[in-house]
Coordinates of C-alpha atoms in Angstrom, one line a residue:
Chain R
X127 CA 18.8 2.6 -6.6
X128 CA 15.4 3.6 -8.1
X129 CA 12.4 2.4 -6.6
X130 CA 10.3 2.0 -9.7
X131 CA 6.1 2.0 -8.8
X132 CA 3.6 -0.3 -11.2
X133 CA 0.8 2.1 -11.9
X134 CA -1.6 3.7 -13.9
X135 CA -3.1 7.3 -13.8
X136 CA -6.6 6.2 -13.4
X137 CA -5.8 4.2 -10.0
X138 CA -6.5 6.1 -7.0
X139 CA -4.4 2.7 -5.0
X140 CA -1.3 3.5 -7.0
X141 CA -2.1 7.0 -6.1
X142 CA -1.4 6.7 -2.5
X143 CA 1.8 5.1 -3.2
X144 CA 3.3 7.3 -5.7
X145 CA 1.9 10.5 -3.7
X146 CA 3.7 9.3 -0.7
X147 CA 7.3 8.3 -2.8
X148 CA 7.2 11.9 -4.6
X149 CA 6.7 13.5 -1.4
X150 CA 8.9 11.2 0.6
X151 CA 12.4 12.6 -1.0
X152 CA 12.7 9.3 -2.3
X153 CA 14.5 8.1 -6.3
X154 CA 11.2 6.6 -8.1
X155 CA 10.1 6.3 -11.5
X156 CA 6.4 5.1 -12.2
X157 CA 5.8 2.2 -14.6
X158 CA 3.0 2.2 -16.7
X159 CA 0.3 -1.1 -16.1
X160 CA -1.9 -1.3 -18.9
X161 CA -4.6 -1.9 -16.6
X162 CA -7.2 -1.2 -19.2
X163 CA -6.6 -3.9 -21.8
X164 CA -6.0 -6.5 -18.7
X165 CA -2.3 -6.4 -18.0
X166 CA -3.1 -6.9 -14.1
X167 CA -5.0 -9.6 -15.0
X168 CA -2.3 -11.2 -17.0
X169 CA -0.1 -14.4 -16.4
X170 CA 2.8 -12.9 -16.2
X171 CA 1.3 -10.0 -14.2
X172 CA 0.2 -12.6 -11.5
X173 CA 3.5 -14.1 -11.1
X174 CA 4.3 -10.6 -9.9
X175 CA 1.6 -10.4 -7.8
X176 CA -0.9 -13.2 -7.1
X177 CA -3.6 -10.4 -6.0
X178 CA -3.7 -9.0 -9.3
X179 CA -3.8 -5.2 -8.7
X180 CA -1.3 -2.4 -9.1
X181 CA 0.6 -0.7 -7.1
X182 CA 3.4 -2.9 -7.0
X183 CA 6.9 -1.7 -5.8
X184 CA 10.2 -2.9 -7.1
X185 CA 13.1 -2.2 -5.0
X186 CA 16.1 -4.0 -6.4
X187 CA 14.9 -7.5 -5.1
X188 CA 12.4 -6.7 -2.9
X189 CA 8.4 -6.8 -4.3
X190 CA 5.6 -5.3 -2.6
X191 CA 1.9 -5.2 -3.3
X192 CA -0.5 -3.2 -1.6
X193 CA -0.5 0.8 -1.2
X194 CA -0.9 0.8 2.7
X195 CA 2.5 -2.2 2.6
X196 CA 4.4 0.6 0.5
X197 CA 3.3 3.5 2.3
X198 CA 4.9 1.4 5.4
X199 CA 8.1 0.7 3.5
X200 CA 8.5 4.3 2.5
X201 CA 7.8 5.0 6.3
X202 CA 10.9 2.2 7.3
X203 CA 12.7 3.8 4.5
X204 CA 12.8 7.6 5.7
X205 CA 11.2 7.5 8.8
X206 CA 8.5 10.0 7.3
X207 CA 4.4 10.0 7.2
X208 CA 3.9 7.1 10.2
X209 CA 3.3 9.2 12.8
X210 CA 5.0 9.7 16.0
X211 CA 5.1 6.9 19.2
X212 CA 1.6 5.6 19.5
X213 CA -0.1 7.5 16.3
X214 CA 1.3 4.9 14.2
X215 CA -2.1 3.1 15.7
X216 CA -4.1 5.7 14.4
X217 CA -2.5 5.9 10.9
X218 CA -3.1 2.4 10.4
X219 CA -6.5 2.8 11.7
X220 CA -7.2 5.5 9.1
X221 CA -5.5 3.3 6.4
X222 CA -7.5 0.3 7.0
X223 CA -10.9 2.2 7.3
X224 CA -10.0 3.6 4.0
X225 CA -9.6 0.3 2.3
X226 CA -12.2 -1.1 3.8
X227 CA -15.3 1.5 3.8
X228 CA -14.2 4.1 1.4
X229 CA -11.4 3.3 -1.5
X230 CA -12.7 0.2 -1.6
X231 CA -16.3 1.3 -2.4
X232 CA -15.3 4.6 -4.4
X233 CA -12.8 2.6 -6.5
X234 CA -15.6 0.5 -7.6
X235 CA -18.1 3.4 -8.0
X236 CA -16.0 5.3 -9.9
X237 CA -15.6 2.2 -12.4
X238 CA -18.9 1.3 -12.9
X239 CA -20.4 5.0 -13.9
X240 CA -16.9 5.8 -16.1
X241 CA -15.2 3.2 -17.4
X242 CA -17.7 0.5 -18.5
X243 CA -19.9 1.0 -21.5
X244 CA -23.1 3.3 -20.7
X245 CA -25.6 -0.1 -21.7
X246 CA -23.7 -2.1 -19.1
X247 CA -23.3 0.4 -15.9
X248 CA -25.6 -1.7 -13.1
X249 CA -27.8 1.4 -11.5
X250 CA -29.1 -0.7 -8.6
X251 CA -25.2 -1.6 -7.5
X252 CA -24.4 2.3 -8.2
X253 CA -27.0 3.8 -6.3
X254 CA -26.6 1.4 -3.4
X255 CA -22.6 2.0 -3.1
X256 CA -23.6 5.7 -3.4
X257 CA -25.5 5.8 0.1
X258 CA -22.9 3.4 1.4
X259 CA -20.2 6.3 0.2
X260 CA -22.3 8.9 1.9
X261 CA -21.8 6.9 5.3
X262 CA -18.3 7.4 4.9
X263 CA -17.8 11.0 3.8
X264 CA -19.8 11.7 7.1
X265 CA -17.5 9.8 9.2
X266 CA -14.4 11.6 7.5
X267 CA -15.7 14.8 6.9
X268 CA -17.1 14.6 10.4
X269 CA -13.6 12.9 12.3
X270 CA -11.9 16.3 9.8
X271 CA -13.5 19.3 11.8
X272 CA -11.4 21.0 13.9
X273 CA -8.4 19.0 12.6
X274 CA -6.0 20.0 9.7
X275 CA -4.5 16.2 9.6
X276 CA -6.2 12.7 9.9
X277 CA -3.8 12.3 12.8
X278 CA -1.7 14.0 14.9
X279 CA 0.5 17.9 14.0
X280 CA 1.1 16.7 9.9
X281 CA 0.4 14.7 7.0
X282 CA 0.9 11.1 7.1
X283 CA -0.2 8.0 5.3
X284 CA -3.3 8.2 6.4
X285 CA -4.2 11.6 4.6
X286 CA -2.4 10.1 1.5
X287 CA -4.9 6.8 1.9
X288 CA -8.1 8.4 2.2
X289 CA -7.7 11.7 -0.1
X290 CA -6.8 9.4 -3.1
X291 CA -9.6 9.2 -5.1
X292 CA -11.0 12.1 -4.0
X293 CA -8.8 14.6 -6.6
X294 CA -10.4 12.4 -10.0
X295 CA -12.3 14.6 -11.9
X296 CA -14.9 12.0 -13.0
X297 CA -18.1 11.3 -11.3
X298 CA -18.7 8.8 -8.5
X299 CA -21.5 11.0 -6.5
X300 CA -18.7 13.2 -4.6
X301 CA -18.9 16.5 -4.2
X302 CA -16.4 19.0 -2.0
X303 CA -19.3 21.6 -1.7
X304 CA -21.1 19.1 0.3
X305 CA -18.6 18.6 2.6
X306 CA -16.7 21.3 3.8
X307 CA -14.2 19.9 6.2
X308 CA -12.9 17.0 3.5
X309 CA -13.2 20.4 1.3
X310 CA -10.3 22.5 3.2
X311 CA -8.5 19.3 4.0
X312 CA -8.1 18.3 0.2
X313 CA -7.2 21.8 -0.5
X314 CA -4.3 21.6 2.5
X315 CA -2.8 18.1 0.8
X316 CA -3.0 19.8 -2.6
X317 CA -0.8 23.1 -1.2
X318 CA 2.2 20.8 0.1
X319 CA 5.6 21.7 -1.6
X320 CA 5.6 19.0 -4.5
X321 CA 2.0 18.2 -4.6
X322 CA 0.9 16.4 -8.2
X323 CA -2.5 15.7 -9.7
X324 CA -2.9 12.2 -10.2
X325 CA -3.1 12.9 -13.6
X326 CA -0.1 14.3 -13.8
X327 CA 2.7 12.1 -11.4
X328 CA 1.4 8.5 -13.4
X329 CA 1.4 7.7 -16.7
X330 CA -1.9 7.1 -18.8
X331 CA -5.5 8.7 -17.9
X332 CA -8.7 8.5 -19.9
X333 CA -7.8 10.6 -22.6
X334 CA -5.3 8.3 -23.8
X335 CA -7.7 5.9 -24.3
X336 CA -10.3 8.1 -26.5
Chain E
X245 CA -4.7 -5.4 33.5
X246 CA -7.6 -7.6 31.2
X247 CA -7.9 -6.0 28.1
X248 CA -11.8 -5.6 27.3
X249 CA -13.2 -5.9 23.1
X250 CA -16.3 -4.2 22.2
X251 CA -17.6 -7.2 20.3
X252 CA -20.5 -9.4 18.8
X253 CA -21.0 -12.7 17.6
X254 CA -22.2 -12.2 13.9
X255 CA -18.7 -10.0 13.7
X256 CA -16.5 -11.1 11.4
X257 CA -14.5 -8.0 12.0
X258 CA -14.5 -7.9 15.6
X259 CA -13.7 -12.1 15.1
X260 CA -9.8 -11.4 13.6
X261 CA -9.3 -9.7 17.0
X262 CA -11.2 -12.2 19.3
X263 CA -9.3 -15.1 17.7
X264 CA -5.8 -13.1 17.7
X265 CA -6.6 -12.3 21.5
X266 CA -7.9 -16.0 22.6
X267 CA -4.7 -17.6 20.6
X268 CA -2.3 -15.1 22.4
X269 CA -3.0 -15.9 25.6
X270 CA -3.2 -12.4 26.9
X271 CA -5.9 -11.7 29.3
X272 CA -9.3 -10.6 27.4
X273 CA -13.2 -10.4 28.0
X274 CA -15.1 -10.1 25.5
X275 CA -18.2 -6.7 25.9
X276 CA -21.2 -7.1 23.8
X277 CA -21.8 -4.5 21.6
X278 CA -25.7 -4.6 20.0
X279 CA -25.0 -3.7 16.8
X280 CA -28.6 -5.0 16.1
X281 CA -30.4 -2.5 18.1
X282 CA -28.0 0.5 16.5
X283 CA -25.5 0.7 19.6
X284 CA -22.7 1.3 17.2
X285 CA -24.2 4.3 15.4
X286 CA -25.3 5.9 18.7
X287 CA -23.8 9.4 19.5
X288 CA -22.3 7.6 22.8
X289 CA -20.5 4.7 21.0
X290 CA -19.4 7.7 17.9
X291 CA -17.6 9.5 21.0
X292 CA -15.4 6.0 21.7
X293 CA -15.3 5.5 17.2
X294 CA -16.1 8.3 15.3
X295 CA -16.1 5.0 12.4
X296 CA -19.0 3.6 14.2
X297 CA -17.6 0.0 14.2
X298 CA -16.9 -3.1 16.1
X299 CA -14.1 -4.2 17.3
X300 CA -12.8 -1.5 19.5
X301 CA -10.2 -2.6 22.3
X302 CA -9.7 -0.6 25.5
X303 CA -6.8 -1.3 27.5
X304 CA -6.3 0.7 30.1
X305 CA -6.3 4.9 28.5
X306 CA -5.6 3.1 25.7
X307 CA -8.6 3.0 22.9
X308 CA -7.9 1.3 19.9
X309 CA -10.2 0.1 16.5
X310 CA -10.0 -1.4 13.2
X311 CA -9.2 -5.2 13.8
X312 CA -6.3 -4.7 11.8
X313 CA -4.6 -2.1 14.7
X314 CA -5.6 -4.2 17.3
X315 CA -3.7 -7.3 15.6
X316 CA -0.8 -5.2 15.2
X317 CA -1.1 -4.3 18.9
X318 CA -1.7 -8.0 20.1
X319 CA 1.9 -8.8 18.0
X320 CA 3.5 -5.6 19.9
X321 CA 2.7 -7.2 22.6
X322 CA 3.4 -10.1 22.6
X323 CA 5.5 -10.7 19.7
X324 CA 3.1 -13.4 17.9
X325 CA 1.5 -13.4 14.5
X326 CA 3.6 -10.5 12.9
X327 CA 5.8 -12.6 10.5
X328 CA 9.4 -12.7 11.1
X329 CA 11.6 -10.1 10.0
X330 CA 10.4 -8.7 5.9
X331 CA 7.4 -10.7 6.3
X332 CA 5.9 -8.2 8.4
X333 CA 5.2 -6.7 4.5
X334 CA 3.5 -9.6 3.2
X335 CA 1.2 -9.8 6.9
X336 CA 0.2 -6.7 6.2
X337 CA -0.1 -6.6 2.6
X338 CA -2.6 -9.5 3.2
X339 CA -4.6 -7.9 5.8
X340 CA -5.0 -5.0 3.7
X341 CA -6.3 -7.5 0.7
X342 CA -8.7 -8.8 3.2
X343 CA -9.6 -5.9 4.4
X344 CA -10.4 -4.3 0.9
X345 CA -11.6 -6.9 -1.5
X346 CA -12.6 -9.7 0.8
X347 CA -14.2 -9.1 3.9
X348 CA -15.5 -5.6 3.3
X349 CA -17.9 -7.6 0.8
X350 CA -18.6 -10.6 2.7
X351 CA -19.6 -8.9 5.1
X352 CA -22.1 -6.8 2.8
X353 CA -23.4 -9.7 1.3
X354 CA -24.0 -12.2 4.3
X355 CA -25.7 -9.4 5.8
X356 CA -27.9 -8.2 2.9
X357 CA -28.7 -12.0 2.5
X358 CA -29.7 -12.7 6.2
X359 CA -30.1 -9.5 8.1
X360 CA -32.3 -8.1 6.4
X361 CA -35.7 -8.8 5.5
X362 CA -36.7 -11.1 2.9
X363 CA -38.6 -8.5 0.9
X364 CA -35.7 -5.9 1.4
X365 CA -32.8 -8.2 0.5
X366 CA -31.2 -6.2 -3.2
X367 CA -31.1 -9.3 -5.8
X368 CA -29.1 -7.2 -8.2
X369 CA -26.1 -6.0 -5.2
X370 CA -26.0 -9.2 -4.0
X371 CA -25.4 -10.9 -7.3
X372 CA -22.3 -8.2 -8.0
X373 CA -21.0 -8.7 -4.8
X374 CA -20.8 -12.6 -5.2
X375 CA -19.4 -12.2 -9.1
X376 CA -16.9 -10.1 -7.3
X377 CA -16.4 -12.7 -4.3
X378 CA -15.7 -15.4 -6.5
X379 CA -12.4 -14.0 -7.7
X380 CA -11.3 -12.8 -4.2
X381 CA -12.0 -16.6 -3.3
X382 CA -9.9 -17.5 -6.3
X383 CA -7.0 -15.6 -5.6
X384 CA -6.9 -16.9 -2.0
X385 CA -7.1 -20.8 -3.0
X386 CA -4.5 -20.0 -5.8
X387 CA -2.1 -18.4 -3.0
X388 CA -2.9 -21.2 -0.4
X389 CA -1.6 -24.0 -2.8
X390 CA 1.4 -25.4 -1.4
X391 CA 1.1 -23.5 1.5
X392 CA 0.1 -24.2 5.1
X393 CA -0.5 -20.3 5.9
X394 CA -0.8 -17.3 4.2
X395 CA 3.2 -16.1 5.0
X396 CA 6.0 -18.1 6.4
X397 CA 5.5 -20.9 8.6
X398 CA 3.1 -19.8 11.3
X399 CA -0.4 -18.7 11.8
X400 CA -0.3 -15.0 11.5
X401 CA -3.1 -12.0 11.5
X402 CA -2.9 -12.5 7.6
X403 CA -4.7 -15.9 8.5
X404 CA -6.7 -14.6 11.5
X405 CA -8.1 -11.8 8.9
X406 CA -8.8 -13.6 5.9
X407 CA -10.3 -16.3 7.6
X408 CA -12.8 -14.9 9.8
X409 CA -16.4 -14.6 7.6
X410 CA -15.1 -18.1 5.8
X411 CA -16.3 -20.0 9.1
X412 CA -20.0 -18.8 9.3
X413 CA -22.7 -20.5 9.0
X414 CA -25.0 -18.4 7.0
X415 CA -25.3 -18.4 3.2
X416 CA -23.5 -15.9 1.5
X417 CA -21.9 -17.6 -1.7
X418 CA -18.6 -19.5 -0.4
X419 CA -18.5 -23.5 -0.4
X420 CA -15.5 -24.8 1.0
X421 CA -16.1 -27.7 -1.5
X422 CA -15.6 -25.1 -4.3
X423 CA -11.9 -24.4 -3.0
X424 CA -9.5 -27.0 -1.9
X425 CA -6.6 -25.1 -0.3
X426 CA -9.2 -22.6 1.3
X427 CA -10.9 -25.5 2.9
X428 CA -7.6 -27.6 4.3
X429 CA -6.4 -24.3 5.7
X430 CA -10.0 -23.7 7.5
X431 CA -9.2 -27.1 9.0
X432 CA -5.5 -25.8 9.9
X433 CA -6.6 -23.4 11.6
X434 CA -9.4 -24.2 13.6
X435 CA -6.9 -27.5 14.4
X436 CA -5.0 -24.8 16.4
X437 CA -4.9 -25.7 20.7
X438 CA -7.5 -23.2 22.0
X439 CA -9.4 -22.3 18.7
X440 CA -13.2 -21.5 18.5
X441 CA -15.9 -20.8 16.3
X442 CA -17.1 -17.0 16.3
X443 CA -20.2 -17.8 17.8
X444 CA -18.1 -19.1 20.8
X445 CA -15.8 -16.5 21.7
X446 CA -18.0 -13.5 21.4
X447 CA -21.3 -13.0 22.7
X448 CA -24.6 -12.8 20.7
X449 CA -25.6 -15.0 17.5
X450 CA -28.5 -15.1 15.3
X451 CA -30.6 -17.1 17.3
X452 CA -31.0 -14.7 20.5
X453 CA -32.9 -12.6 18.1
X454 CA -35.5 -14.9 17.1

C-alpha cells in the first residue's frame, strides 16, 4: 500500500519525513497541506491531528504525527536510518536536540523574516532567535568535525532531522561559508543516490503563492 | 550499579528524567550540575555533551543525554512508561511535541522572566513566546479532555515530559486555572506513590542563590 505523507514544500518538518521515505525504498506519495491559507489549523485538519502541524503519515489505518515518530516508523518498517545496537541512543539524541534547539528555533526564524508581511516581521524576536541559532550551529558544526555522519559509519535520522531546514534558500541568518563542517556535511547528504531539494520532492513552495 | 544524573533544581529538562528515574524504582543519585555559574558551557562538561545541557545520565561506560534518551533508556530497562505495543508512536510523538513547541519555550521564557536581571529581561521575546505558549497550552488541555494521561492508560514519559515546567513556581504565563484538564492531570500525577516537586528531587533552587 502507499504511504501517503501530509506536507508542504515550505516545511523543513515534513522535510525530514519525506527525505527519509524517498530514500528509505519505501511506496509514498506526498499530499499537499495548504498550510498557508490555514489548512493545519482547520477543524477538520485537527481531527487528524490535535497538534495541528504537518507531517502527518497515513498508512492504511495507522496515523502518525511528528517527523522524528515517522522517521521511527520508517526505521520499524525497513530496518534503515536507526542506527546500529546502542546508536539508536545517539540518533534520538540528535533528533530531540534538533527539535528542541535548532528546527524548532530556525522553523520560526525562517517564518518571521519570509513569510509574514515586511510591516509585521518583530526584529527584537528575530535578532534574539538569531544568536540563539548561532549557539546551535556551533554545537553541530563543532560535534561535525572529523565526522562525515551525526552518528556512527552512515546516514540516519538524525542527519535527516538536523540538515532539514538547512537546504531553504531563504534567509534565516545561515550561512554554509561560516561553517565549514555543517558545509561538507550538507554537501555529503545532498550527493546520496536519490537526494531531492525540498523544493522539488513536496508540492507547493513560495512561488506558487506570488 | 546506581545510575548518577547530572542535574539541577530549576531543570525542567533534567526534571522528565529525575521523575522517570524516582517513579521507576531503579537506583539513582542525583549530581548537581551549576548551570548558574556556567558549568555546562565549560570545556570540561562540552567533553561529557558537546550540546552543553543538563540532564546527562552516566551508567556505568554508558553516557547518555537529552531527557528524551534517557526516558527511553529508563523504559528499556525496566519496561515502564513506553506505552504498550503502537503506542510507543504516540509516546514519542508527544515527547517530540514537548520537546519542540512546549518546553523548548517555557523554558526560554521562565528564564528570561526570572534569571535574568530585571533591566535585561526582553519585553518584546517574552511577549511572543507567551502568544506562542498559549496555543501549545491549548492543544494540551484540548488533548487531555476525556483523558487521564496523554496515551493509553498509564503514566508514560509523554506525561513525565510535558509536565515538567507546568509545576514551577515562578511566573512565566501558565495558570492552571486557565486550563481545566491541564490542571486535573497535574493533580494526577503528582497523586502518583513516590512523586515530588522538582525542587525536591534534584539539588539547587532559586533561593540558594540569594
Amino acid at each position: 500500500m502507499t504511504l501517503k505523507l501530509y506536507c508542504f514544500g515550505e516545511s523543513g518538518n515534513a522535510y525530514k519525513a519525506a527525505l527519509a521515505l524517498e530514500l528509505s525504498g519505501l511506496d509514498w506519495e506526498p499530499v499537499f497541506v495548504d498550510f498557508f491559507n490555514g489548512e493545519t489549523r482547520s477543524e477538520d485538519y485537527r481531527k487528524l491531528n490535535v497538534q495541528g502541524e504537518a507531517p502527518l503519515l497515513i498508512d492504511g489505518d495507522v496515523t502518525l504525527s511528528q517527523s522524528g515518530v515517522i522517521q521511527q516508523y520508517i526505521t520499524d518498517k525497513t530496518g534503515k536510518f536507526g542506527g546500529e545496537g546502542a546508536d539508536k541512543y545517539e540518533v534520538l539524541r540528535w533528533v530531540l536536540w534538533d527539535n528542541h534547539k535548532h528546527s524548532s528555533q530556525v522553523g520560526m526564524t525562517r517564518f518571521l523574516m519570509n513569510f509574514l508581511p515586511e510591516d509585521k516581521r518583530p526584529a527584537d524576536v528575530i535578532g534574539f532567535m538569531q544568536g540563539r541559532l548561532q549557539t546551535a550551529w556551533s554545537t553541530l558544526n563543532t560535534h561535525l568535525e572529523g565526522r562525515d555522519w551525526l552518528v556512527g559509519d552512515s546516514v540516519t535520522n538524525a542527519d535527516f532531522s538536523c540538515c532539514s531546514y538547512l537546504y531553504y534558500p531563504e534567509s534565516f541568518g545561515f550561512d554554509r561559508a561560516d561553517w565549514p563542517h555543517i558545509d561538507a556535511w550538507l554537501s555529503r547528504i545532498s550527493d546520496l543516490p536519490g537526494w531531492k531539494h525540498p523544493y522539488d520532492l513536496m508540492p507547493g513552495n513560495p512561488s506558487d503563492r506570488n
